[in-house]
mmCIF file of C-alpha atoms in Angstrom:
data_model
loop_
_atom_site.group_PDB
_atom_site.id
_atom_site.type_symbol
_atom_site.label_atom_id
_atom_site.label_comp_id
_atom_site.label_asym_id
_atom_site.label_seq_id
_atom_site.Cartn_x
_atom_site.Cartn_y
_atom_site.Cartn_z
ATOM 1 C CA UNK O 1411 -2.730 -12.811 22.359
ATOM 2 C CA UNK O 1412 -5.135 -15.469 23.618
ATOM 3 C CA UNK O 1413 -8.471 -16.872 22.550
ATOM 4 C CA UNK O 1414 -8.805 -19.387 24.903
ATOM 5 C CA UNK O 1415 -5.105 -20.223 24.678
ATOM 6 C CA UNK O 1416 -4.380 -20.024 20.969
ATOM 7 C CA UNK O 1417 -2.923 -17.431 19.206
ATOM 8 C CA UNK O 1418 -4.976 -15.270 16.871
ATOM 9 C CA UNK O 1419 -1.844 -15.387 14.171
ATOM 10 C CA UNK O 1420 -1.815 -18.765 14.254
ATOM 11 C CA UNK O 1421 1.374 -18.980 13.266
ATOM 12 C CA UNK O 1422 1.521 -15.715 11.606
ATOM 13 C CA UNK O 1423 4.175 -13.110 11.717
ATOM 14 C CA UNK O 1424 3.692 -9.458 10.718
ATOM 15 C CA UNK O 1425 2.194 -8.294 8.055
ATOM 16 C CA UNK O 1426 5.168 -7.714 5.451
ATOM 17 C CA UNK O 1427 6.973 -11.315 5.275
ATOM 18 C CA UNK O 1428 7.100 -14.295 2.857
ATOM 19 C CA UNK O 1429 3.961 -15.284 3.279
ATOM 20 C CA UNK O 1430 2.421 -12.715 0.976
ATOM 21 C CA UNK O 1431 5.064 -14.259 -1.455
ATOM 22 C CA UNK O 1432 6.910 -13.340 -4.232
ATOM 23 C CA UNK O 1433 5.053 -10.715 -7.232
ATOM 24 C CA UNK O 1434 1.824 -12.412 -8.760
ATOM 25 C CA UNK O 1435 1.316 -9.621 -11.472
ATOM 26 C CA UNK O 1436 -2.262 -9.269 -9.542
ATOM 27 C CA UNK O 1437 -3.264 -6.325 -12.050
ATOM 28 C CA UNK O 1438 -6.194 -5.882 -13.788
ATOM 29 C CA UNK O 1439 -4.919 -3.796 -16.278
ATOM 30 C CA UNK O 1440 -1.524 -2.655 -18.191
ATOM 31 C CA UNK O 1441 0.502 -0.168 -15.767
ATOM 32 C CA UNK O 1442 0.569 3.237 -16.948
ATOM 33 C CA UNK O 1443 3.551 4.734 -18.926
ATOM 34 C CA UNK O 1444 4.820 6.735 -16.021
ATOM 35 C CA UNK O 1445 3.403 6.481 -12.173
ATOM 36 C CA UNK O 1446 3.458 9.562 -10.036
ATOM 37 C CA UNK O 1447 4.976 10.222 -6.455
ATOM 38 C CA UNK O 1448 3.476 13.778 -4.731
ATOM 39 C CA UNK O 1449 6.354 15.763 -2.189
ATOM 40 C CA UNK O 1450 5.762 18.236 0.421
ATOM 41 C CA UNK O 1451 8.056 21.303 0.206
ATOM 42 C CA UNK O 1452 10.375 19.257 2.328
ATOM 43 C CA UNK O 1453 10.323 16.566 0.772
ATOM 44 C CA UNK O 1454 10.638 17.968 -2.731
ATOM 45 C CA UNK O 1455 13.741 20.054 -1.945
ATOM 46 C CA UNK O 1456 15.396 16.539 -0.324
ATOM 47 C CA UNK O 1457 14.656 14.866 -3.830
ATOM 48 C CA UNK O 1458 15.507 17.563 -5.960
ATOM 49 C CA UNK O 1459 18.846 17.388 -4.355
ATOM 50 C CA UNK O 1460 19.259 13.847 -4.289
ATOM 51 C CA UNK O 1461 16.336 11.883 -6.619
ATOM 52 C CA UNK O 1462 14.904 8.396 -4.043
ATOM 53 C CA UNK O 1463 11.965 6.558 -3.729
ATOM 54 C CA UNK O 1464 10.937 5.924 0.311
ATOM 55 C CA UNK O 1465 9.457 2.956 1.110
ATOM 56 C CA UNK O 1466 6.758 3.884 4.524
ATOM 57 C CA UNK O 1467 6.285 1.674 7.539
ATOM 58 C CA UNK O 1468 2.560 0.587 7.229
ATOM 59 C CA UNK O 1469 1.689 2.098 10.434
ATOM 60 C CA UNK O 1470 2.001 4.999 9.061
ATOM 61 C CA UNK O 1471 -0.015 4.782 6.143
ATOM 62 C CA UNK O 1472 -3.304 7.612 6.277
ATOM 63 C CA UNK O 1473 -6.117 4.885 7.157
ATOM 64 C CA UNK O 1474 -5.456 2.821 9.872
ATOM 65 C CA UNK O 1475 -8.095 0.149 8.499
ATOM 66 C CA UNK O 1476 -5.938 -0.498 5.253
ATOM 67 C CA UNK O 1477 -3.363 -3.852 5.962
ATOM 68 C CA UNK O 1478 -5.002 -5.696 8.262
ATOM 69 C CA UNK O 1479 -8.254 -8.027 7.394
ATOM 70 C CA UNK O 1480 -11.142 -9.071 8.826
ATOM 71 C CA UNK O 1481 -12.444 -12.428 10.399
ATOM 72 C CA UNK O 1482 -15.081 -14.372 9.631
ATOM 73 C CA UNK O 1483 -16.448 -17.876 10.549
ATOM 74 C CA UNK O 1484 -15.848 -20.894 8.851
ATOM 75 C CA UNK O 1485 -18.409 -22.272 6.424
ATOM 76 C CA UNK O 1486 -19.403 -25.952 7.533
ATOM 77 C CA UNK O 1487 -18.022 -27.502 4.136
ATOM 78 C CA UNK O 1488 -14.564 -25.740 5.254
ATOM 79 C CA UNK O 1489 -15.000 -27.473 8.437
ATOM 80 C CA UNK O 1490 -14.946 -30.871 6.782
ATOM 81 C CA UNK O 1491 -11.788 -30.019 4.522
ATOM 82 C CA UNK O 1492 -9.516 -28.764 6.845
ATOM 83 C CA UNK O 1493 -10.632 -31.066 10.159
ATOM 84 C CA UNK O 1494 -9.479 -33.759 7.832
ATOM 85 C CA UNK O 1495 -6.569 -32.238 6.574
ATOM 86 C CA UNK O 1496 -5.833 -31.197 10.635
ATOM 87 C CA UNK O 1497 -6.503 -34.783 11.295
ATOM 88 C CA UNK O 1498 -4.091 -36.060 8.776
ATOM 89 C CA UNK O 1499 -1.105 -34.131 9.538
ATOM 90 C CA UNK O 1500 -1.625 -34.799 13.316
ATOM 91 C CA UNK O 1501 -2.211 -37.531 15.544
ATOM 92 C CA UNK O 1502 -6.193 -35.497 16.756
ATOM 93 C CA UNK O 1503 -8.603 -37.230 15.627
ATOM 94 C CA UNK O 1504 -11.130 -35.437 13.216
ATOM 95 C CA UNK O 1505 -13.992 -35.002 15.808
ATOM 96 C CA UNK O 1506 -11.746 -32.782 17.462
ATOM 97 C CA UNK O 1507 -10.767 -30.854 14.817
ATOM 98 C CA UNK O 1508 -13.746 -30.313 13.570
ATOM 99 C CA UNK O 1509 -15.238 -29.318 17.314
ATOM 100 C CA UNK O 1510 -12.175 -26.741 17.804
ATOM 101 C CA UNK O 1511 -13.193 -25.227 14.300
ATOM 102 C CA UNK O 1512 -16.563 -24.839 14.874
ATOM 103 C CA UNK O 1513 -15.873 -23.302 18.123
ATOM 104 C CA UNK O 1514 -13.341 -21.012 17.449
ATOM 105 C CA UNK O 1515 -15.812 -19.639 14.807
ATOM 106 C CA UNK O 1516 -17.618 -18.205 17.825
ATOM 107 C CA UNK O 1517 -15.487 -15.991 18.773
ATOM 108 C CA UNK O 1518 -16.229 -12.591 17.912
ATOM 109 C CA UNK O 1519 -14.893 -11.244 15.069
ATOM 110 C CA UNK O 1520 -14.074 -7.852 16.176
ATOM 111 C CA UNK O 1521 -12.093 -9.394 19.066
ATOM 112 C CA UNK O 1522 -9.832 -11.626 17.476
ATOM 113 C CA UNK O 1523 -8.744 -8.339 14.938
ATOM 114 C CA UNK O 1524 -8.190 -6.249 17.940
ATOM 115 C CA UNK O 1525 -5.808 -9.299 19.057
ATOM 116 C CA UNK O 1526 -3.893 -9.254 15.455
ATOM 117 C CA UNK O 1527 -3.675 -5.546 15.343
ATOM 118 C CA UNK O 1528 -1.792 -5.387 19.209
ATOM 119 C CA UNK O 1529 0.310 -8.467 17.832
ATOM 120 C CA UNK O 1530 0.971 -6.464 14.757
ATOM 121 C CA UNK O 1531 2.031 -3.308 16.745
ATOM 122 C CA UNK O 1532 4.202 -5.134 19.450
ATOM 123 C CA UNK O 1533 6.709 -6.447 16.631
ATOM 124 C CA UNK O 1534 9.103 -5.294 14.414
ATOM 125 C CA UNK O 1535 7.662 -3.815 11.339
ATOM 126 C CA UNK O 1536 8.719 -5.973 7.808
ATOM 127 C CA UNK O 1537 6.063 -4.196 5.684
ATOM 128 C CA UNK O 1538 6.768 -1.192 4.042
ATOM 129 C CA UNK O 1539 5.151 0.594 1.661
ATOM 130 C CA UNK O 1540 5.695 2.930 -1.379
ATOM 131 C CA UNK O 1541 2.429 4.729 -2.930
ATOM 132 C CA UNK O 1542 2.474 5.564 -6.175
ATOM 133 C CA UNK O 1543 -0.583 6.635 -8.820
ATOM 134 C CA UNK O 1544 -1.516 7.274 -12.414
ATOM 135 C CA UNK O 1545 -2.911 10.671 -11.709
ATOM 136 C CA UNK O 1546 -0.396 13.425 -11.185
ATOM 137 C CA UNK O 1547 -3.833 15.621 -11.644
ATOM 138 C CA UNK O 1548 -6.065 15.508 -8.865
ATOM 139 C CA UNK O 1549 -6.427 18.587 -7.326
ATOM 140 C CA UNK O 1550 -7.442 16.459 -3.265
ATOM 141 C CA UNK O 1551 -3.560 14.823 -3.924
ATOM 142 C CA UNK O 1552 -2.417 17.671 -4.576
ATOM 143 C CA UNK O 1553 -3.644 19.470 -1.501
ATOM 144 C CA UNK O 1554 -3.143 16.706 0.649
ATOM 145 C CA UNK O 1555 -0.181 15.412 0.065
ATOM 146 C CA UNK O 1556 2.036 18.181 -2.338
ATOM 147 C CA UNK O 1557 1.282 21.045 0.839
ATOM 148 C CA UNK O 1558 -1.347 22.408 -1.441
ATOM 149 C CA UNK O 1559 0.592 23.200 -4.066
ATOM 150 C CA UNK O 1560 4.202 24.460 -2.007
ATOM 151 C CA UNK O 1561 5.623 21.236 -3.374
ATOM 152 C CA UNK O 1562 5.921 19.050 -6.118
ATOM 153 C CA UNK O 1563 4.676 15.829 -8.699
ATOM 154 C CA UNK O 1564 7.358 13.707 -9.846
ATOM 155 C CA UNK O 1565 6.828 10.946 -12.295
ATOM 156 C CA UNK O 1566 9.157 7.843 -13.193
ATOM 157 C CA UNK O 1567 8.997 5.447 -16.184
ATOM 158 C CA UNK O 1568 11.494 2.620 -16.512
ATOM 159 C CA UNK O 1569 12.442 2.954 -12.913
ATOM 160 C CA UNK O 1570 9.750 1.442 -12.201
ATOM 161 C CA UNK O 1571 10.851 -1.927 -13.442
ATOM 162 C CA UNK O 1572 14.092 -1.805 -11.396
ATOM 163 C CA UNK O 1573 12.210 -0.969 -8.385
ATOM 164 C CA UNK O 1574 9.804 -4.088 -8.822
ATOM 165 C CA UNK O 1575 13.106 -6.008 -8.961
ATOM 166 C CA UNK O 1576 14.189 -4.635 -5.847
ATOM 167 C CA UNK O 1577 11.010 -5.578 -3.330
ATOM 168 C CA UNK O 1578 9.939 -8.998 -3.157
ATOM 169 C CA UNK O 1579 6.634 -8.575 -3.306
ATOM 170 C CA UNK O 1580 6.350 -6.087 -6.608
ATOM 171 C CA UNK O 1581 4.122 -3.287 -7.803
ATOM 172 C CA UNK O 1582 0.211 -3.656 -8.027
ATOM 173 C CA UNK O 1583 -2.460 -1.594 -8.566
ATOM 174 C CA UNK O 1584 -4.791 -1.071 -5.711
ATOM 175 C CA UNK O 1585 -8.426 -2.743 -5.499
ATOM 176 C CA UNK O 1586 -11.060 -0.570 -3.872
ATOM 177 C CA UNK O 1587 -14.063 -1.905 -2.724
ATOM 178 C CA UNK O 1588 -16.360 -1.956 -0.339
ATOM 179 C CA UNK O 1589 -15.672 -5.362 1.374
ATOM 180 C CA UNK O 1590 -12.515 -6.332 3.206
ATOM 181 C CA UNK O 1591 -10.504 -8.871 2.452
ATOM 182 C CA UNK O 1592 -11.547 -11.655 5.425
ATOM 183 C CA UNK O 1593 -9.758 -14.882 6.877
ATOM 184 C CA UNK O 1594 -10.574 -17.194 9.393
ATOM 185 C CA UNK O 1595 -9.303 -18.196 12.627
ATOM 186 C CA UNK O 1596 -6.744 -20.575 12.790
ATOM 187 C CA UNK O 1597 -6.029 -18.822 8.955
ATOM 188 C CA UNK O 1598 -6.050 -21.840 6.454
ATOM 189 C CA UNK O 1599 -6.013 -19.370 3.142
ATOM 190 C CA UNK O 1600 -3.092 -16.923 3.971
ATOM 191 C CA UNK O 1601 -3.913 -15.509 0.162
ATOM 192 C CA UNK O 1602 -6.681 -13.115 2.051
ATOM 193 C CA UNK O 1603 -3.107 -11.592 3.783
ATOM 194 C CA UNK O 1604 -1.776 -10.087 0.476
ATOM 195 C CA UNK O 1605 -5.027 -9.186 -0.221
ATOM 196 C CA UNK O 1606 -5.662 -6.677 2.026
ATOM 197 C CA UNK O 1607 -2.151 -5.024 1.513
ATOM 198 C CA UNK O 1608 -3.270 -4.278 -2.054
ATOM 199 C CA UNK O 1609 -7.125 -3.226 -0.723
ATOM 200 C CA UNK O 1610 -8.607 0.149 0.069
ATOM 201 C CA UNK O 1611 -11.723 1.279 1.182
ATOM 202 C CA UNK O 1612 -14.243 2.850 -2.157
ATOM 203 C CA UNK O 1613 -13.261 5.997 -0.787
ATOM 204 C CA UNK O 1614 -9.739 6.412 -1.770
ATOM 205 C CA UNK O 1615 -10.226 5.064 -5.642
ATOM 206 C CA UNK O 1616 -9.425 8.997 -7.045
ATOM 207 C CA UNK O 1617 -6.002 8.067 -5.755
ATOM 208 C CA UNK O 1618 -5.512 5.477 -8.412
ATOM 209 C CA UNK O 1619 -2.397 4.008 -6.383
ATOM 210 C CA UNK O 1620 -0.091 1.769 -7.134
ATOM 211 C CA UNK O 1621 1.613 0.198 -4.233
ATOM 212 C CA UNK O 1622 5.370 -0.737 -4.054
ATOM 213 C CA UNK O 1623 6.101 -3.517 -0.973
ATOM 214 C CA UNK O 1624 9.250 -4.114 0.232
ATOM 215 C CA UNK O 1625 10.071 -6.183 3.407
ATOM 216 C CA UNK O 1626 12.203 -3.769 5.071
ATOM 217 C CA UNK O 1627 12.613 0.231 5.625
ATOM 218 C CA UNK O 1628 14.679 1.045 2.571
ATOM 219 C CA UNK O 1629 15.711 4.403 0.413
ATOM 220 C CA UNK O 1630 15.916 3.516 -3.262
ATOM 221 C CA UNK O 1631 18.471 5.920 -4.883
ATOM 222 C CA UNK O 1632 17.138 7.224 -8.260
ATOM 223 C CA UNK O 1633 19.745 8.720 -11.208
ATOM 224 C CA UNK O 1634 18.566 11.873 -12.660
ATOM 225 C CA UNK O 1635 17.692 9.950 -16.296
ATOM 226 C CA UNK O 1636 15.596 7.893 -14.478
ATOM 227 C CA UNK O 1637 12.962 10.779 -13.535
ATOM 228 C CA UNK O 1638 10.935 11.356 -16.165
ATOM 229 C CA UNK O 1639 9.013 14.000 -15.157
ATOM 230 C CA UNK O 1640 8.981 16.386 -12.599
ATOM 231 C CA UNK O 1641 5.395 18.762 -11.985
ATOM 232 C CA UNK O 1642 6.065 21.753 -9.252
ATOM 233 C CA UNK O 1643 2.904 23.037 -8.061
ATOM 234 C CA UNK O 1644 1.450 26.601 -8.290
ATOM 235 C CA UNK O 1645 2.555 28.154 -5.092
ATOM 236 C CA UNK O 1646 6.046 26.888 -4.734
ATOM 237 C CA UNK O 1647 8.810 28.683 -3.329
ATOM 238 C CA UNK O 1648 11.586 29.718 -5.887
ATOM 239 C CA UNK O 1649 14.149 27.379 -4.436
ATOM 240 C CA UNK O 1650 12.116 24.469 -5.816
ATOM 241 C CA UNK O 1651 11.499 26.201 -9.197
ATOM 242 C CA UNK O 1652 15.262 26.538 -9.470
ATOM 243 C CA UNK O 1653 16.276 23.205 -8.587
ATOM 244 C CA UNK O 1654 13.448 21.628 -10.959
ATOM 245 C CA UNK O 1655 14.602 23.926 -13.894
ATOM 246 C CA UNK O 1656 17.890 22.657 -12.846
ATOM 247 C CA UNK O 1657 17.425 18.890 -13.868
ATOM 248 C CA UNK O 1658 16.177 19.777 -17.389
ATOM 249 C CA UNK O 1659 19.962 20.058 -18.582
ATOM 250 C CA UNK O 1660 20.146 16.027 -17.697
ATOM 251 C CA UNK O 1661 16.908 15.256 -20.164
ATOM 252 C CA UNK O 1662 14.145 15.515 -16.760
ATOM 253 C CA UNK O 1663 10.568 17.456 -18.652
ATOM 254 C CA UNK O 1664 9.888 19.801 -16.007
ATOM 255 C CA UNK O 1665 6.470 21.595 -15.903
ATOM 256 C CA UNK O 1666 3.919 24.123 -13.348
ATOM 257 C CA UNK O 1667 0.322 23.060 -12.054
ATOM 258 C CA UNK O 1668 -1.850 26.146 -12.788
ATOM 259 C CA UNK O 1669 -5.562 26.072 -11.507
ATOM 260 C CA UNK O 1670 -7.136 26.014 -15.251
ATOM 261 C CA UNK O 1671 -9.076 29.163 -15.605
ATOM 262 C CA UNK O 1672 -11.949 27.411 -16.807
ATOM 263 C CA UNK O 1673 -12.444 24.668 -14.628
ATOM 264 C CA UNK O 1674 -11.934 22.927 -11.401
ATOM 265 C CA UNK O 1675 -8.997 21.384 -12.907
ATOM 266 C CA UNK O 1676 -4.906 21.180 -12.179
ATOM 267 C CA UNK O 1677 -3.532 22.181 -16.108
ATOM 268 C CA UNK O 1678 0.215 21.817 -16.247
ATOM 269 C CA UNK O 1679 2.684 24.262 -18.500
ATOM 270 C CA UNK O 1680 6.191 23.381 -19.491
ATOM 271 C CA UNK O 1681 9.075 25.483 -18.064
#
């Protein structure tokens, strides 16, 4: 891409590689006993069979605004730091600098994300994303993403801290909020990058996700002890039933979503 004839990623490669770098335990709280995946029917009878954890290209995620940031122009005070840091490290003097800066802040913002976003798309994905939450619950997740209730909730515990092992750049909880997560253009603070891996929009907080990142497309193979729980919902087809009841022998708690008669509430009985 071209503003002027720069590149927008300055240097940048696709959203998923080292520069988000290794786990920074960015949580603002402790990380729930067990964290929750919801299946489709499909994709319930697949893990049933054979218990994994998918990690999902980041193209493919629900809301196409989540991963990438925004721009924004450089305050003057940046200007100063980093035309003299430019200056240093090259043989342009600082004027210069500082003039490309200031100009490049002109561009409009919308633009130069439309540029990242085609860059983004044109390579090889090395972002990939597993979506976890604390609420095995919510009656929208359920809807949405267990087939309304033809598949199933499972839950893991200590997996978890094998799986953190596994992806370079960890497990965090997700930060909604109503502002994206901005850079600037050339990017001098590449921390606003992890950032918006780990931001949603306010809309999605009844999600309560917590997002696993690995660097590549991967299948994590699970052992039977390591599923702690698994939750079929109300309107599943037998074959599920019997292939959750099946695990119980190995120590998995398996349970059924009811709609509690009471309220507009997902209640869960053992089987």
């Amino acid at each position: 891409m071209a503003a002027g004839s720069a590149s927008c990623s300055g240097g940048m490669n696709s959203p998923g590689q080292s520069r988000f770098g290794e786990a920074q335990g960015r949580m603002t709280g402790p990380r729930p006993a067990v964290l929750y995946k919801y299946l489709n029917a499909e994709g319930a009878k697949d893990f049933l069979k054979a218990p994994q954890v998918r990690f999902k290209d980041w193209r493919k995620l629900d809301d196409s605004m989540e991963v990438v940031p925004g721009f924004r122009a450089y305050a003057e005070a940046e200007v100063d730091a980093l035309a003299t840091k430019m200056a240093n490290e090259t043989l342009v003097p600082r004027e210069k600098c500082a003039h490309y800066l200031r100009t490049t802040s002109l561009v409009d913002p919308a633009y130069l994300e439309g540029q990242m976003r085609k860059e983004f798309l044109a390579q090889e994905s090395t972002l990939f994303v597993c979506s976890l939450t604390a609420r095995p619950e919510s009656g929208a997740m359920w809807a949405h993403y267990a087939e309304n209730h033809r598949g199933i909730v499972f839950g893991l515990a200590g997996a978890i801290d094998r799986l953190c092992q596994m992806v370079p750049c960890g497990l965090e909880r997700m930060t909604y909020s109503e502002h994206r997560p901005q850079i600037t253009f050339p990017i001098a603070d590449r921390g606003a990058l992890r950032e918006a891996v780990f931001t949603k929009c306010e809309d999605w907080r009844y999600q309560a996700e917590w997002r696993l990142v690995a660097n590549k497309a991967s299948t994590a193979p699970l052992a039977v002890p390591e599923v702690a729980e698994i939750i079929v919902g109300f309107d599943v087809c037998e074959e599920i039933t019997n292939l959750a009841v099946a695990l119980k022998a190995q120590g998995v708690k398996v349970a059924k979503a009811y709609p509690d008669p009471a309220f507009h509430r997902v209640a869960f009985k053992a089987l």
